[in-house]
Short mmCIF file of C-alpha atoms in Angstrom, two decimals:
data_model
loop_
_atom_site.label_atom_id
_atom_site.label_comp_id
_atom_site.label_asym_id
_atom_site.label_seq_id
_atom_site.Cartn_x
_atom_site.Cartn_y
_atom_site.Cartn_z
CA UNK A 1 0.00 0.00 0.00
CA UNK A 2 3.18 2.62 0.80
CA UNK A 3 4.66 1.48 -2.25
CA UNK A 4 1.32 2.53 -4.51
CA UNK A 5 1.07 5.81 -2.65
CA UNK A 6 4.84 6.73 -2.96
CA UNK A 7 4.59 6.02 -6.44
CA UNK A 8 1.22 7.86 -7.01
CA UNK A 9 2.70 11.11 -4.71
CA UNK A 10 5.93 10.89 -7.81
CA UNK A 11 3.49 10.54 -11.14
CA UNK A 12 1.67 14.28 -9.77
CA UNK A 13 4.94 15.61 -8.50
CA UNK A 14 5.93 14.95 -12.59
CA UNK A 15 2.30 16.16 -13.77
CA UNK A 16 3.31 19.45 -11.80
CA UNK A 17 6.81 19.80 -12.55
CA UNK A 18 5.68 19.29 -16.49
CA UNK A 19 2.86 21.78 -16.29
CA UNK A 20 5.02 24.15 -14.56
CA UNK A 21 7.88 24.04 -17.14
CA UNK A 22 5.66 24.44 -20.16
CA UNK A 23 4.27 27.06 -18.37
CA UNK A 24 7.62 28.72 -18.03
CA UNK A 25 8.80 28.21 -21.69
CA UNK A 26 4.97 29.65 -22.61
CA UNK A 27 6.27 32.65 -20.52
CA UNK A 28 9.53 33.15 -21.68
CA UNK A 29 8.36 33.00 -25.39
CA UNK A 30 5.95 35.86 -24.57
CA UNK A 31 8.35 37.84 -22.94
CA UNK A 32 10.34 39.13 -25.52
CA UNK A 33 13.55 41.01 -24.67
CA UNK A 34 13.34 44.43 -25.46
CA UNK A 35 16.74 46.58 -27.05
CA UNK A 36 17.67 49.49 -28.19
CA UNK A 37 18.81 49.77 -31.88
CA UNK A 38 20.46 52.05 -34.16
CA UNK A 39 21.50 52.29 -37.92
CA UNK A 40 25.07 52.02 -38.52
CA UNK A 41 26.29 55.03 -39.97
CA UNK A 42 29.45 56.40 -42.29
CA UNK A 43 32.09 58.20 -40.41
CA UNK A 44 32.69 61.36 -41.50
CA UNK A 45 30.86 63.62 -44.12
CA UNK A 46 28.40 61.61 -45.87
CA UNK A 47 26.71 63.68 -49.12
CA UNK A 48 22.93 64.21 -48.58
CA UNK A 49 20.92 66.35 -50.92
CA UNK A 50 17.76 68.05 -49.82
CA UNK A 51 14.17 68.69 -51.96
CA UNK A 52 10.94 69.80 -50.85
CA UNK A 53 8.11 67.33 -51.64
CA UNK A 54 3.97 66.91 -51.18
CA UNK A 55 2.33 63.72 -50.04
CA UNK A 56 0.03 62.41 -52.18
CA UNK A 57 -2.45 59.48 -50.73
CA UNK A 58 -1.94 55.78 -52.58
CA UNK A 59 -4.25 55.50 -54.41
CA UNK A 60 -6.89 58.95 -55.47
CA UNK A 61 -10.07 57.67 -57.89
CA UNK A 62 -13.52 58.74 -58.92
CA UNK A 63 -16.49 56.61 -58.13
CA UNK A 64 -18.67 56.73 -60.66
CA UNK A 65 -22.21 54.82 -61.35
CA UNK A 66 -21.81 52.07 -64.36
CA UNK A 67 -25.38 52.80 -65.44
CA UNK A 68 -27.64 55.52 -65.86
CA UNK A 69 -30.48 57.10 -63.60
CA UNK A 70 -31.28 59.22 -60.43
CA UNK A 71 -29.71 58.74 -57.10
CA UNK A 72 -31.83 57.54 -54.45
CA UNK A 73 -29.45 57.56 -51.69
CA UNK A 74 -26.03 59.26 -50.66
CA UNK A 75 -25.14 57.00 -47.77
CA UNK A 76 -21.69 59.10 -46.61
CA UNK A 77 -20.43 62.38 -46.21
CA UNK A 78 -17.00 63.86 -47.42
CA UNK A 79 -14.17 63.07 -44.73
CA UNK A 80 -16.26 59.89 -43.86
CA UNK A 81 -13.79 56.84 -43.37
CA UNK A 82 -15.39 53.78 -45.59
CA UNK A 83 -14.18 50.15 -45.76
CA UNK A 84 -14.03 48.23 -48.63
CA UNK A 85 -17.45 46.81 -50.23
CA UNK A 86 -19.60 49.46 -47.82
CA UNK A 87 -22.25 51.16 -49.99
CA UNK A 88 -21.90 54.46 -50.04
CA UNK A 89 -25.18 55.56 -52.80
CA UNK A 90 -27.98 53.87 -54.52
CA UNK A 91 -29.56 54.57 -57.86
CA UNK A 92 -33.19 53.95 -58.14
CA UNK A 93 -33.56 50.28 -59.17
CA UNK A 94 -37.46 49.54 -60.31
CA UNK A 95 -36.14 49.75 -64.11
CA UNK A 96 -33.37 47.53 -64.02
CA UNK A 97 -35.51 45.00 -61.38
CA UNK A 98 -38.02 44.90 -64.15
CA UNK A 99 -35.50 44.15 -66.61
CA UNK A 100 -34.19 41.05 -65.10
CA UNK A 101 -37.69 39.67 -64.24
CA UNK A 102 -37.73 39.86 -68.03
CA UNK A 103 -34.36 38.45 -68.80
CA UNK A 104 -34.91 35.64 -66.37
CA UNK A 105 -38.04 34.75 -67.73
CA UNK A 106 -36.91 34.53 -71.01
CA UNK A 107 -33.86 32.61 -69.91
CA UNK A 108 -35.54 29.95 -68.68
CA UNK A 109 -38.08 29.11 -71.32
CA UNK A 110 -35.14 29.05 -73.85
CA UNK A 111 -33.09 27.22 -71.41
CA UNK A 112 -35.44 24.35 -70.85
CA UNK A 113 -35.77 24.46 -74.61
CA UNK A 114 -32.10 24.13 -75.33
CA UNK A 115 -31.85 21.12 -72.91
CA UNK A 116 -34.45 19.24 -74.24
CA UNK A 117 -32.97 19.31 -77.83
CA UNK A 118 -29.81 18.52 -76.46
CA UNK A 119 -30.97 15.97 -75.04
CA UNK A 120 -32.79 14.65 -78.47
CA UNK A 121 -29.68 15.46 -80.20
CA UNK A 122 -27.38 12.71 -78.01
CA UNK A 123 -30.72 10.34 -79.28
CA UNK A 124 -30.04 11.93 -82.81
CA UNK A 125 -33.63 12.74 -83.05
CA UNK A 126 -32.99 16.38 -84.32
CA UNK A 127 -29.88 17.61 -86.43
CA UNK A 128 -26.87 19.05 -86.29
CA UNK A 129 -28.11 22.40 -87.31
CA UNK A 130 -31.04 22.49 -84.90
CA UNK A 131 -28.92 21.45 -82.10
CA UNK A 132 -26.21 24.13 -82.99
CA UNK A 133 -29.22 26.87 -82.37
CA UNK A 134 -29.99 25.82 -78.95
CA UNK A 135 -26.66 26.68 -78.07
CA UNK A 136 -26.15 29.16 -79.65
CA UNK A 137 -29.45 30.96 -78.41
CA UNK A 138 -28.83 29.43 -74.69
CA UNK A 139 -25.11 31.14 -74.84
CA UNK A 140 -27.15 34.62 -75.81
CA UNK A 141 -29.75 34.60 -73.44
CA UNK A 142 -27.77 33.54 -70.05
CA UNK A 143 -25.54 36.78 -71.35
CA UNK A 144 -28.61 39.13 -71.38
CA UNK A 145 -29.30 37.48 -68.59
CA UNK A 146 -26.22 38.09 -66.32
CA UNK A 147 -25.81 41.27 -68.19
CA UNK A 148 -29.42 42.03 -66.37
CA UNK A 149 -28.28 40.70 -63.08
CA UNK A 150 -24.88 42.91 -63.58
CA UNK A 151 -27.32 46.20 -64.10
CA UNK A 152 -29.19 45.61 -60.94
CA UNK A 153 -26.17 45.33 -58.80
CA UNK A 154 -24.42 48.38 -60.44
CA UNK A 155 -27.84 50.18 -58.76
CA UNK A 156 -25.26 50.03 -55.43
CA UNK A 157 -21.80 52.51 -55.78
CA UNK A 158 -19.43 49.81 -54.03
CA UNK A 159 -15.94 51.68 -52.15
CA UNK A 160 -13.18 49.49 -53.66
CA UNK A 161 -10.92 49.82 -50.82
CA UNK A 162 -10.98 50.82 -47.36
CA UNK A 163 -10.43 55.07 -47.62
CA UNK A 164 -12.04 58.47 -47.16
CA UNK A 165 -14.62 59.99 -49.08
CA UNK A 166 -13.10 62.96 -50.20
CA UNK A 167 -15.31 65.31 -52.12
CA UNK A 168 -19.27 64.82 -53.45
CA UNK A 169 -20.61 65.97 -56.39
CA UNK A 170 -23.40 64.78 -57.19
CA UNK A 171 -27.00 64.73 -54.53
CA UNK A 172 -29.85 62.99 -54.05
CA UNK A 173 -32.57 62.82 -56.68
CA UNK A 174 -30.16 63.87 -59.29
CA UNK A 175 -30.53 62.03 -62.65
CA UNK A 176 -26.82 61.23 -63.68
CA UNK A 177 -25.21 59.17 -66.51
CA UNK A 178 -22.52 56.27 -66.80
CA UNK A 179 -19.44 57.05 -65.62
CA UNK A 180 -20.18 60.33 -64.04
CA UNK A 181 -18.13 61.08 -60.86
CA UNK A 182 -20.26 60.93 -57.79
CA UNK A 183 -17.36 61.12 -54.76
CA UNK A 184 -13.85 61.08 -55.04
CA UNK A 185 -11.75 58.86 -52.88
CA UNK A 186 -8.27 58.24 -51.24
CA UNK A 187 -6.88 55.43 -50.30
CA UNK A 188 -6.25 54.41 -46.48
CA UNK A 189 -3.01 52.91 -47.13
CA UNK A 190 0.41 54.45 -46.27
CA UNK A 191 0.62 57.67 -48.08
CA UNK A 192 3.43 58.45 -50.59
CA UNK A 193 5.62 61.38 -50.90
CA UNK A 194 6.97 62.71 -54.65
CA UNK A 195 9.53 65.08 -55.26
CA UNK A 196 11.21 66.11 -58.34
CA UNK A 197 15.21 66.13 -59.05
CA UNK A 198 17.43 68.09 -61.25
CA UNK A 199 19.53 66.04 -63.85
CA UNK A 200 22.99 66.60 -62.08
CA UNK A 201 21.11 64.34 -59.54
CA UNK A 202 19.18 62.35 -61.84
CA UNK A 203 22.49 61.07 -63.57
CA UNK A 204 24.11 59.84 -59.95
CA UNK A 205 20.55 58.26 -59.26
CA UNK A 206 22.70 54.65 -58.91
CA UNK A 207 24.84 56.11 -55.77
CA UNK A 208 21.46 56.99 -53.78
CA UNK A 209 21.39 55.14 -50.59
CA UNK A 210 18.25 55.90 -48.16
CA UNK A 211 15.66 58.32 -47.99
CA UNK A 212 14.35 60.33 -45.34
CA UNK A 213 11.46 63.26 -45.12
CA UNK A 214 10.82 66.11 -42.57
CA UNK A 215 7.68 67.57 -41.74
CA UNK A 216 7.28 71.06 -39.86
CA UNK A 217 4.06 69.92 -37.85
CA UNK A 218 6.01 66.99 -36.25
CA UNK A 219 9.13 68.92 -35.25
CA UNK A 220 12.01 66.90 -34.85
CA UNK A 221 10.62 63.73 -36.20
CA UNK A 222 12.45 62.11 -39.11
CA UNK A 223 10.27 59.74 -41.35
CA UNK A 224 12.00 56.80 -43.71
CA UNK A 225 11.27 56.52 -47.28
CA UNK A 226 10.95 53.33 -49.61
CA UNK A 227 11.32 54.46 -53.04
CA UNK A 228 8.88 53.84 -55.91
CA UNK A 229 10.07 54.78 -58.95
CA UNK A 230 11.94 57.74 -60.13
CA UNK A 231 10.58 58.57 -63.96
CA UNK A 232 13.03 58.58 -66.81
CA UNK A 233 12.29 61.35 -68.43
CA UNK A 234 12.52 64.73 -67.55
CA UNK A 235 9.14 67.24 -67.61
CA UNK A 236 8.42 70.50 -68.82
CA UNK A 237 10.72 72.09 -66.37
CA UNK A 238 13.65 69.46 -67.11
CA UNK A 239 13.24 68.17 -63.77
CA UNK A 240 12.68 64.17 -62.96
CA UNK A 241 9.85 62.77 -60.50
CA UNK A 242 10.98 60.51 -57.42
CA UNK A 243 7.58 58.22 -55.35
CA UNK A 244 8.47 57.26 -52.30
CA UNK A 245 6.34 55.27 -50.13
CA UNK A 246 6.19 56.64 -45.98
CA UNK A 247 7.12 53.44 -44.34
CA UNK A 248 4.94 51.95 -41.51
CA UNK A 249 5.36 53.36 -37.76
CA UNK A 250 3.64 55.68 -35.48
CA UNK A 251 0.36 55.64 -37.57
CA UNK A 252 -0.57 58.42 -34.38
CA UNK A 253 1.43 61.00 -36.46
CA UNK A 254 0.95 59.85 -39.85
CA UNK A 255 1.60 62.92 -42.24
CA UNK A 256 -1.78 62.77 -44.47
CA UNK A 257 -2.09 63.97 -48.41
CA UNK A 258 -1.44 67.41 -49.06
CA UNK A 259 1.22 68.27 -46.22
CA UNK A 260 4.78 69.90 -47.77
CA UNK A 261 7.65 67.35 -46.78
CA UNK A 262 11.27 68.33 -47.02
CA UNK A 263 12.89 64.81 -48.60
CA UNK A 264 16.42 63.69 -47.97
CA UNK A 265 18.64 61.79 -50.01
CA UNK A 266 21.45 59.71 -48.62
CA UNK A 267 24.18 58.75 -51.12
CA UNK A 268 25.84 55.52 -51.04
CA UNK A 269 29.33 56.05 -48.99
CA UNK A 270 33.17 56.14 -51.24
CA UNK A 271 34.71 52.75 -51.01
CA UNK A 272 37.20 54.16 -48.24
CA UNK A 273 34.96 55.34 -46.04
CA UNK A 274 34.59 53.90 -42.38
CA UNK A 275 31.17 53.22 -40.39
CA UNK A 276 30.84 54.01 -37.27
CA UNK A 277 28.92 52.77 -34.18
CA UNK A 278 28.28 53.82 -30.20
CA UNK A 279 30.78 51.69 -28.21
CA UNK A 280 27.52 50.08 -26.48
CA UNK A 281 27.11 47.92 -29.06
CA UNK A 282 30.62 46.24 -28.99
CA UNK A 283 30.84 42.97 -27.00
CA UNK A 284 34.19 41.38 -26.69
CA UNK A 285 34.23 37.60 -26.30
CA UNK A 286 36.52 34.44 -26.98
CA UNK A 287 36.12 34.63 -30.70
CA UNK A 288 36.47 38.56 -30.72
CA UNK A 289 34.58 41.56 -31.00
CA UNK A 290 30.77 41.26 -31.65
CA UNK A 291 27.80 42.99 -32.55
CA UNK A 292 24.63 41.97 -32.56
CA UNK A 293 22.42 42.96 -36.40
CA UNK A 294 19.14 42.97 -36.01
CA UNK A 295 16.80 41.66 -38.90
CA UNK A 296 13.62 43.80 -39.47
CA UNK A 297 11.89 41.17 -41.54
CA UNK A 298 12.31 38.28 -38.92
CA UNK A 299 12.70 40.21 -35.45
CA UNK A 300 15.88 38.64 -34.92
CA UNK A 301 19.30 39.18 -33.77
CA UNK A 302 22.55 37.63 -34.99
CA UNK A 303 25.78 37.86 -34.22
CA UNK A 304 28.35 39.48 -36.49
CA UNK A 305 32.02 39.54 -36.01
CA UNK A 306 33.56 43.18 -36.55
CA UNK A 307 36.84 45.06 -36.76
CA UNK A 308 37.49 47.87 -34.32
CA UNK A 309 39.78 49.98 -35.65
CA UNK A 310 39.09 53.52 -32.96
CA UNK A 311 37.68 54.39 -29.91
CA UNK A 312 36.32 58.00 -30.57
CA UNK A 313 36.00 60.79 -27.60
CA UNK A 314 31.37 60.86 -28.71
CA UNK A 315 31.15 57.82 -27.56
CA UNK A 316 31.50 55.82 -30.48
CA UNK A 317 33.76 53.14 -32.64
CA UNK A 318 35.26 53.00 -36.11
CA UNK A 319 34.31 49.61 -37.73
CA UNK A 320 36.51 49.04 -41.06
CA UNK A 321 35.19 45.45 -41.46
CA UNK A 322 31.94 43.50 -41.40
CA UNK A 323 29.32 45.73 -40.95
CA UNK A 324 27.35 47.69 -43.86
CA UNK A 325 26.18 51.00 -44.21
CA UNK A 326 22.77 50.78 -43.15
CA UNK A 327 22.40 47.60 -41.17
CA UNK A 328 20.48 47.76 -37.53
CA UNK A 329 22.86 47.20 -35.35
CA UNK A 330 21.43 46.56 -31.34
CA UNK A 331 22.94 49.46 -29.03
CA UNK A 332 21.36 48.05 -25.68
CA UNK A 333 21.08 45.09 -23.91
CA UNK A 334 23.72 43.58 -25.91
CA UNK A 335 25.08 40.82 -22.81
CA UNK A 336 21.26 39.18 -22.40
CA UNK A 337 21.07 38.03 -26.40
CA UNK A 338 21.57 35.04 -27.27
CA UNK A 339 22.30 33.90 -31.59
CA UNK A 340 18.34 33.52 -33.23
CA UNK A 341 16.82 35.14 -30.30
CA UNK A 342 13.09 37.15 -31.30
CA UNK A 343 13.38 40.42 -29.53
CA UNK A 344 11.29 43.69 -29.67
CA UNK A 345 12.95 47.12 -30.09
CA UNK A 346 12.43 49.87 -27.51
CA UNK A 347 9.89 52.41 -28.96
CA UNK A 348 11.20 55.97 -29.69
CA UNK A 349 10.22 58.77 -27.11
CA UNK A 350 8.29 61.57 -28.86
CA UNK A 351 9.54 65.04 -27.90
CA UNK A 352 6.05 65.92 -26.81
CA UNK A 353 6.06 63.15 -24.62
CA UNK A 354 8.72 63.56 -22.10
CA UNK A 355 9.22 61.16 -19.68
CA UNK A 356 6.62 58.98 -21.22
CA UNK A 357 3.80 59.44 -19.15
CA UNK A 358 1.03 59.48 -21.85
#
């Protein structure tokens, strides 16, 4: 009897100790650790040239009826947030559900027709030719007939992505025709920025490196770029147009169409010149002196094996091999990391913020 209860007193003290340690791996998985990161960056003078710019939203359409007839219902206003698929006006429909009452109608008389000389035709009890009708008619009248079905659902002006309503101009009651513009629309997606570039720029366009943008309402705040295209050829004023794309972050302060950027471009660093990085982010170990890179795509951090060829009086390091221009290097909490390891990045303190209160 001792020997069934010792053994019964070890199987839950393994139950627990399991539960407990998937518990604790469940934990540590959620609890990512959090660092500090920063770009690493060309010693020295690094040429940047400087344009003004406009942000432009995404995408910028007309919706527009497909059919003719009077509006029976504006469903938004202008500066109205819509999602994709909402309705935002109606056209009066008793025409067009007339219309396919008749089409449908007429489709299925001709429709049971067809079938039943198909189906005398795989008896060959009618010809060829007779047969060849059927289909021929059946093809024609299921296309009136989802042209008829098409009609009545064009009766509903569909948003094609999620957006804001931008202007009206048409109202209720007011007889319209196809393809007239009854709102205009922009896009909810990240907005883009264009600027245009003199040809002394143009012509070194394979030396740019990164983008950045300035805005004067949020003081102090730089925003990245991804570039979009730059045009290749020039306009009427000889000058050549550069999209970029506002990357994704504090969506908060999200500069919105129509606000006057001041865009930065980064050129690509001569072959000789050195990157530097704050002396935080250099761990000596047995194999030599680390720094961790952090992946954007993955979350990750991986060790990197560097050069140190200075120790700098601001606090910072020449590196002369194995970093790039560019790469996110981590700056803080370098000594809890460990190779693979998911982390999140410490979130940048806005100047309006201080001490992070709010």
């Amino acid at each position: 009897m001792i020997m069934k209860i010792k053994v019964f007193l070890l199987l839950v003290m393994g139950g627990i100790s399991m539960l407990t340690g998937c518990k604790h791996r469940e934990t540590k998985q959620e609890n990512l650790q959090t660092v500090k990161t920063e770009m690493a960056a060309v010693y020295g003078e690094v040429k940047t040239s400087s344009f003004p710019g406009k942000v432009k939203a995404a995408s910028e359409i007309n919706l527009s009826f497909r059919i003719n007839g009077p509006i029976t219902k504006i469903n938004v206003t202008e500066g109205q947030f819509v999602h994709k698929g909402q309705v935002v006006a109606e056209m009066d429909s008793r025409d067009y559900v007339i219309q396919l009452s008749a089409a449908e109608a007429e489709y299925t008389r001709i429709k049971a027709e067809a079938e039943r000389i198909i189906q005398l035709h795989g008896k060959q009890s009618v010809s060829d030719n007779d047969h060849d009708k059927a289909v021929t008619g059946l093809q024609q009248i299921t296309a009136q007939y989802d042209a008829a079905k098409n009609a009545l659902a064009d009766t509903k002006l569909i948003a094609p992505f999620d957006g804001y309503i931008q202007k009206r101009y048409s109202d209720r009651a007011e007889v319209i025709g196809e393809g007239m513009p009854v709102f205009s629309m922009i896009s909810a997606d990240l907005p883009e920025v264009e600027i245009n570039i003199p040809a002394n720029e143009f012509v070194n366009r394979d030396r740019f490196s990164s983008y950045t943008c300035l805005f004067d309402v949020f003081p102090g705040q730089v925003f990245p770029l991804q570039l979009i295209s730059i045009s290749g050829k020039a306009n009427a004023n000889q000058l050549y147009t550069m999209r970029f794309r506002l990357k994704r972050g504090n969506d908060s302060q999200m500069p919105s169409p129509g606000m006057s950027a001041m865009v930065s471009i980064i050129y690509k660093p001569e072959e000789n010149q050195k990157i530097s990085v704050p002396i935080t982010a250099i761990r000596d170990t047995g194999n030599g002196t680390m720094v961790w890179v952090y992946d954007e795509a993955t979350q990750t951090v991986s060790e990197r094996k560097v050069t140190v060829t200075q120790i700098l009086n601001d606090g910072k390091v020449i590196i002369s091999q194995g970093l790039n221009l560019g790469e996110t290097i981590v700056t803080a909490g370098v000594h809890f990391l460990s190779e693979g390891e998911k982390v999140k990045l410490l979130p940048d303190v806005s100047s309006t913020n201080v001490g992070g209160l709010l």
